């Protein structure tokens, strides 16, 4: 999933609800809503500003479901006035 916080990043929530910030995710898999299986390792030596769980160094990605996959929103976000 794509998160817009801190300039934007790709995140992953595992089936046991653990949250990860993804590092080295191949361009082909940078789609919001893509359901994947990821192989990688947690890197505790790097601190990020994402505040979205551990940093996961991606080694391999397997697509499980791409029916709802779409490119992430890009460009500046429009704020609604209150």
Short mmCIF file of N, CA and C in Angstrom, two decimals:
data_model
loop_
_atom_site.label_atom_id
_atom_site.label_comp_id
_atom_site.label_asym_id
_atom_site.label_seq_id
_atom_site.Cartn_x
_atom_site.Cartn_y
_atom_site.Cartn_z
N UNK A 1 0.84 -1.17 0.00
CA UNK A 1 0.00 0.00 0.00
C UNK A 1 0.88 1.23 0.00
N UNK A 2 0.39 2.28 -0.64
CA UNK A 2 1.13 3.53 -0.71
C UNK A 2 0.64 4.46 0.39
N UNK A 3 1.57 5.01 1.15
CA UNK A 3 1.26 5.97 2.21
C UNK A 3 1.84 7.32 1.80
N UNK A 4 1.10 8.38 1.99
CA UNK A 4 1.55 9.71 1.55
C UNK A 4 2.37 10.45 2.59
N UNK A 5 2.48 9.94 3.79
CA UNK A 5 3.22 10.59 4.87
C UNK A 5 4.70 10.76 4.50
N UNK A 6 5.29 11.89 4.89
CA UNK A 6 6.72 12.17 4.69
C UNK A 6 7.16 12.02 3.24
N UNK A 7 6.38 12.50 2.31
CA UNK A 7 6.75 12.45 0.91
C UNK A 7 6.33 11.20 0.18
N UNK A 8 5.79 10.22 0.90
CA UNK A 8 5.28 9.00 0.30
C UNK A 8 6.23 7.83 0.41
N UNK A 9 5.67 6.66 0.66
CA UNK A 9 6.45 5.43 0.73
C UNK A 9 5.51 4.24 0.58
N UNK A 10 6.07 3.09 0.24
CA UNK A 10 5.29 1.87 0.15
C UNK A 10 5.41 1.08 1.44
N UNK A 11 4.27 0.60 1.91
CA UNK A 11 4.20 -0.12 3.18
C UNK A 11 3.58 -1.49 2.95
N UNK A 12 3.75 -2.36 3.93
CA UNK A 12 3.22 -3.72 3.86
C UNK A 12 2.66 -4.09 5.22
N UNK A 13 1.46 -4.65 5.24
CA UNK A 13 0.88 -5.16 6.48
C UNK A 13 0.74 -6.67 6.30
N UNK A 14 1.39 -7.43 7.17
CA UNK A 14 1.38 -8.89 7.06
C UNK A 14 0.05 -9.47 7.52
N UNK A 15 -0.14 -10.75 7.28
CA UNK A 15 -1.38 -11.41 7.68
C UNK A 15 -1.55 -11.45 9.19
N UNK A 16 -0.46 -11.28 9.93
CA UNK A 16 -0.56 -11.20 11.40
C UNK A 16 -0.51 -9.74 11.88
N UNK A 17 -0.83 -8.81 10.98
CA UNK A 17 -0.96 -7.37 11.25
C UNK A 17 0.33 -6.67 11.66
N UNK A 18 1.48 -7.20 11.30
CA UNK A 18 2.74 -6.49 11.52
C UNK A 18 2.91 -5.49 10.36
N UNK A 19 3.44 -4.33 10.69
CA UNK A 19 3.60 -3.26 9.70
C UNK A 19 5.07 -3.10 9.33
N UNK A 20 5.30 -2.87 8.04
CA UNK A 20 6.65 -2.70 7.53
C UNK A 20 6.71 -1.55 6.54
N UNK A 21 7.82 -0.82 6.56
CA UNK A 21 8.16 0.13 5.51
C UNK A 21 9.07 -0.63 4.56
N UNK A 22 8.76 -0.60 3.26
CA UNK A 22 9.50 -1.40 2.29
C UNK A 22 10.68 -0.63 1.70
N UNK A 23 11.81 -1.30 1.63
CA UNK A 23 13.01 -0.73 1.01
C UNK A 23 13.44 -1.64 -0.13
N UNK A 24 13.77 -1.03 -1.26
CA UNK A 24 14.20 -1.74 -2.47
C UNK A 24 13.05 -2.53 -3.10
N UNK A 25 11.83 -2.00 -3.01
CA UNK A 25 10.70 -2.63 -3.70
C UNK A 25 10.86 -2.35 -5.19
N UNK A 26 10.91 -3.39 -6.03
CA UNK A 26 11.05 -3.17 -7.47
C UNK A 26 9.92 -2.31 -8.03
N UNK A 27 10.26 -1.50 -9.00
CA UNK A 27 9.31 -0.55 -9.62
C UNK A 27 8.02 -1.23 -10.08
N UNK A 28 8.12 -2.42 -10.61
CA UNK A 28 6.95 -3.13 -11.15
C UNK A 28 5.88 -3.41 -10.10
N UNK A 29 6.27 -3.42 -8.83
CA UNK A 29 5.34 -3.74 -7.75
C UNK A 29 4.90 -2.51 -6.96
N UNK A 30 5.23 -1.34 -7.43
CA UNK A 30 4.87 -0.10 -6.73
C UNK A 30 3.47 0.35 -7.12
N UNK A 31 2.50 -0.47 -6.75
CA UNK A 31 1.09 -0.23 -7.03
C UNK A 31 0.30 -0.28 -5.74
N UNK A 32 -0.60 0.66 -5.56
CA UNK A 32 -1.46 0.67 -4.38
C UNK A 32 -2.53 -0.39 -4.56
N UNK A 33 -2.80 -1.17 -3.54
CA UNK A 33 -3.84 -2.19 -3.60
C UNK A 33 -3.38 -3.54 -4.11
N UNK A 34 -2.12 -3.68 -4.47
CA UNK A 34 -1.57 -4.95 -4.95
C UNK A 34 -1.39 -5.89 -3.75
N UNK A 35 -1.90 -7.10 -3.86
CA UNK A 35 -1.76 -8.09 -2.78
C UNK A 35 -0.56 -8.97 -3.14
N UNK A 36 0.43 -9.01 -2.25
CA UNK A 36 1.68 -9.69 -2.55
C UNK A 36 2.17 -10.54 -1.39
N UNK A 37 3.09 -11.43 -1.72
CA UNK A 37 3.87 -12.16 -0.73
C UNK A 37 5.30 -11.65 -0.88
N UNK A 38 5.89 -11.22 0.22
CA UNK A 38 7.22 -10.61 0.16
C UNK A 38 8.21 -11.45 0.96
N UNK A 39 9.39 -11.64 0.37
CA UNK A 39 10.51 -12.27 1.06
C UNK A 39 11.55 -11.19 1.29
N UNK A 40 12.07 -11.13 2.51
CA UNK A 40 13.07 -10.12 2.81
C UNK A 40 13.55 -10.25 4.23
N UNK A 41 14.28 -9.24 4.68
CA UNK A 41 14.80 -9.25 6.05
C UNK A 41 14.59 -7.88 6.69
N UNK A 42 14.33 -7.90 7.98
CA UNK A 42 14.14 -6.66 8.73
C UNK A 42 15.50 -6.04 9.02
N UNK A 43 15.61 -4.75 8.76
CA UNK A 43 16.85 -4.01 9.00
C UNK A 43 16.63 -3.08 10.18
N UNK A 44 17.21 -3.40 11.32
CA UNK A 44 17.08 -2.59 12.54
C UNK A 44 18.16 -1.51 12.63
N UNK A 45 19.08 -1.48 11.65
CA UNK A 45 20.19 -0.52 11.68
C UNK A 45 19.86 0.81 11.01
N UNK A 46 18.68 0.93 10.40
CA UNK A 46 18.29 2.16 9.72
C UNK A 46 17.03 2.71 10.38
N UNK A 47 17.04 4.00 10.63
CA UNK A 47 15.87 4.68 11.19
C UNK A 47 15.20 5.47 10.08
N UNK A 48 13.87 5.39 9.99
CA UNK A 48 13.13 6.14 8.98
C UNK A 48 12.20 7.14 9.67
N UNK A 49 11.64 8.03 8.88
CA UNK A 49 10.66 8.99 9.39
C UNK A 49 9.23 8.53 9.14
N UNK A 50 9.06 7.34 8.60
CA UNK A 50 7.72 6.89 8.21
C UNK A 50 6.82 6.55 9.39
N UNK A 51 7.39 6.15 10.51
CA UNK A 51 6.60 5.76 11.68
C UNK A 51 5.59 4.66 11.34
N UNK A 52 6.01 3.70 10.52
CA UNK A 52 5.11 2.64 10.07
C UNK A 52 5.78 1.28 10.22
N UNK A 53 6.23 0.95 11.40
CA UNK A 53 6.81 -0.36 11.64
C UNK A 53 8.26 -0.47 11.22
N UNK A 54 8.75 -1.70 11.19
CA UNK A 54 10.15 -1.97 10.87
C UNK A 54 10.44 -1.78 9.39
N UNK A 55 11.71 -1.54 9.07
CA UNK A 55 12.15 -1.42 7.69
C UNK A 55 12.41 -2.82 7.14
N UNK A 56 11.74 -3.18 6.06
CA UNK A 56 11.91 -4.49 5.45
C UNK A 56 12.66 -4.35 4.14
N UNK A 57 13.84 -4.97 4.07
CA UNK A 57 14.65 -4.99 2.85
C UNK A 57 14.06 -6.08 1.95
N UNK A 58 13.47 -5.69 0.84
CA UNK A 58 12.77 -6.62 -0.04
C UNK A 58 13.76 -7.40 -0.90
N UNK A 59 13.64 -8.73 -0.85
CA UNK A 59 14.46 -9.61 -1.69
C UNK A 59 13.67 -10.13 -2.89
N UNK A 60 12.40 -10.49 -2.67
CA UNK A 60 11.57 -11.05 -3.74
C UNK A 60 10.10 -10.73 -3.47
N UNK A 61 9.33 -10.63 -4.55
CA UNK A 61 7.90 -10.33 -4.46
C UNK A 61 7.14 -11.30 -5.35
N UNK A 62 6.04 -11.84 -4.82
CA UNK A 62 5.15 -12.71 -5.59
C UNK A 62 3.76 -12.08 -5.54
N UNK A 63 3.16 -11.83 -6.71
CA UNK A 63 1.82 -11.24 -6.77
C UNK A 63 0.78 -12.31 -6.49
N UNK A 64 -0.12 -12.02 -5.54
CA UNK A 64 -1.21 -12.93 -5.20
C UNK A 64 -2.53 -12.47 -5.80
N UNK A 65 -2.73 -11.15 -5.90
CA UNK A 65 -3.98 -10.60 -6.45
C UNK A 65 -3.71 -9.18 -6.94
N UNK A 66 -3.98 -8.94 -8.22
CA UNK A 66 -3.76 -7.60 -8.77
C UNK A 66 -5.05 -6.93 -9.25
N UNK A 67 -6.21 -7.48 -8.86
CA UNK A 67 -7.49 -6.94 -9.33
C UNK A 67 -7.73 -5.49 -8.90
N UNK A 68 -7.20 -5.09 -7.76
CA UNK A 68 -7.45 -3.73 -7.26
C UNK A 68 -6.19 -2.86 -7.31
N UNK A 69 -5.19 -3.31 -8.02
CA UNK A 69 -3.93 -2.57 -8.10
C UNK A 69 -4.09 -1.35 -8.99
N UNK A 70 -3.50 -0.24 -8.54
CA UNK A 70 -3.53 1.00 -9.31
C UNK A 70 -2.29 1.82 -8.95
N UNK A 71 -1.87 2.69 -9.84
CA UNK A 71 -0.74 3.56 -9.50
C UNK A 71 -1.10 4.45 -8.32
N UNK A 72 -0.14 4.76 -7.47
CA UNK A 72 -0.43 5.64 -6.34
C UNK A 72 -0.75 7.05 -6.82
N UNK A 73 -1.48 7.78 -5.99
CA UNK A 73 -1.75 9.18 -6.31
C UNK A 73 -0.43 9.92 -6.36
N UNK A 74 -0.32 10.84 -7.30
CA UNK A 74 0.91 11.61 -7.39
C UNK A 74 0.57 13.09 -7.43
N UNK A 75 1.56 13.90 -7.24
CA UNK A 75 1.35 15.34 -7.25
C UNK A 75 0.94 15.85 -5.89
N UNK A 76 0.85 17.17 -5.77
CA UNK A 76 0.49 17.74 -4.48
C UNK A 76 -0.92 17.39 -4.07
N UNK A 77 -1.11 17.19 -2.77
CA UNK A 77 -2.43 16.87 -2.25
C UNK A 77 -3.20 18.16 -2.04
N UNK A 78 -4.48 18.14 -2.38
CA UNK A 78 -5.33 19.30 -2.17
C UNK A 78 -5.98 19.20 -0.80
N UNK A 79 -5.90 20.27 -0.04
CA UNK A 79 -6.49 20.29 1.29
C UNK A 79 -7.86 20.95 1.22
N UNK A 80 -8.79 20.39 1.95
CA UNK A 80 -10.12 20.97 2.03
C UNK A 80 -10.13 21.98 3.17
N UNK A 81 -10.76 23.12 2.94
CA UNK A 81 -10.86 24.09 4.03
C UNK A 81 -11.99 23.69 4.96
N UNK A 82 -11.86 24.05 6.22
CA UNK A 82 -12.87 23.69 7.21
C UNK A 82 -13.95 24.72 7.29
#
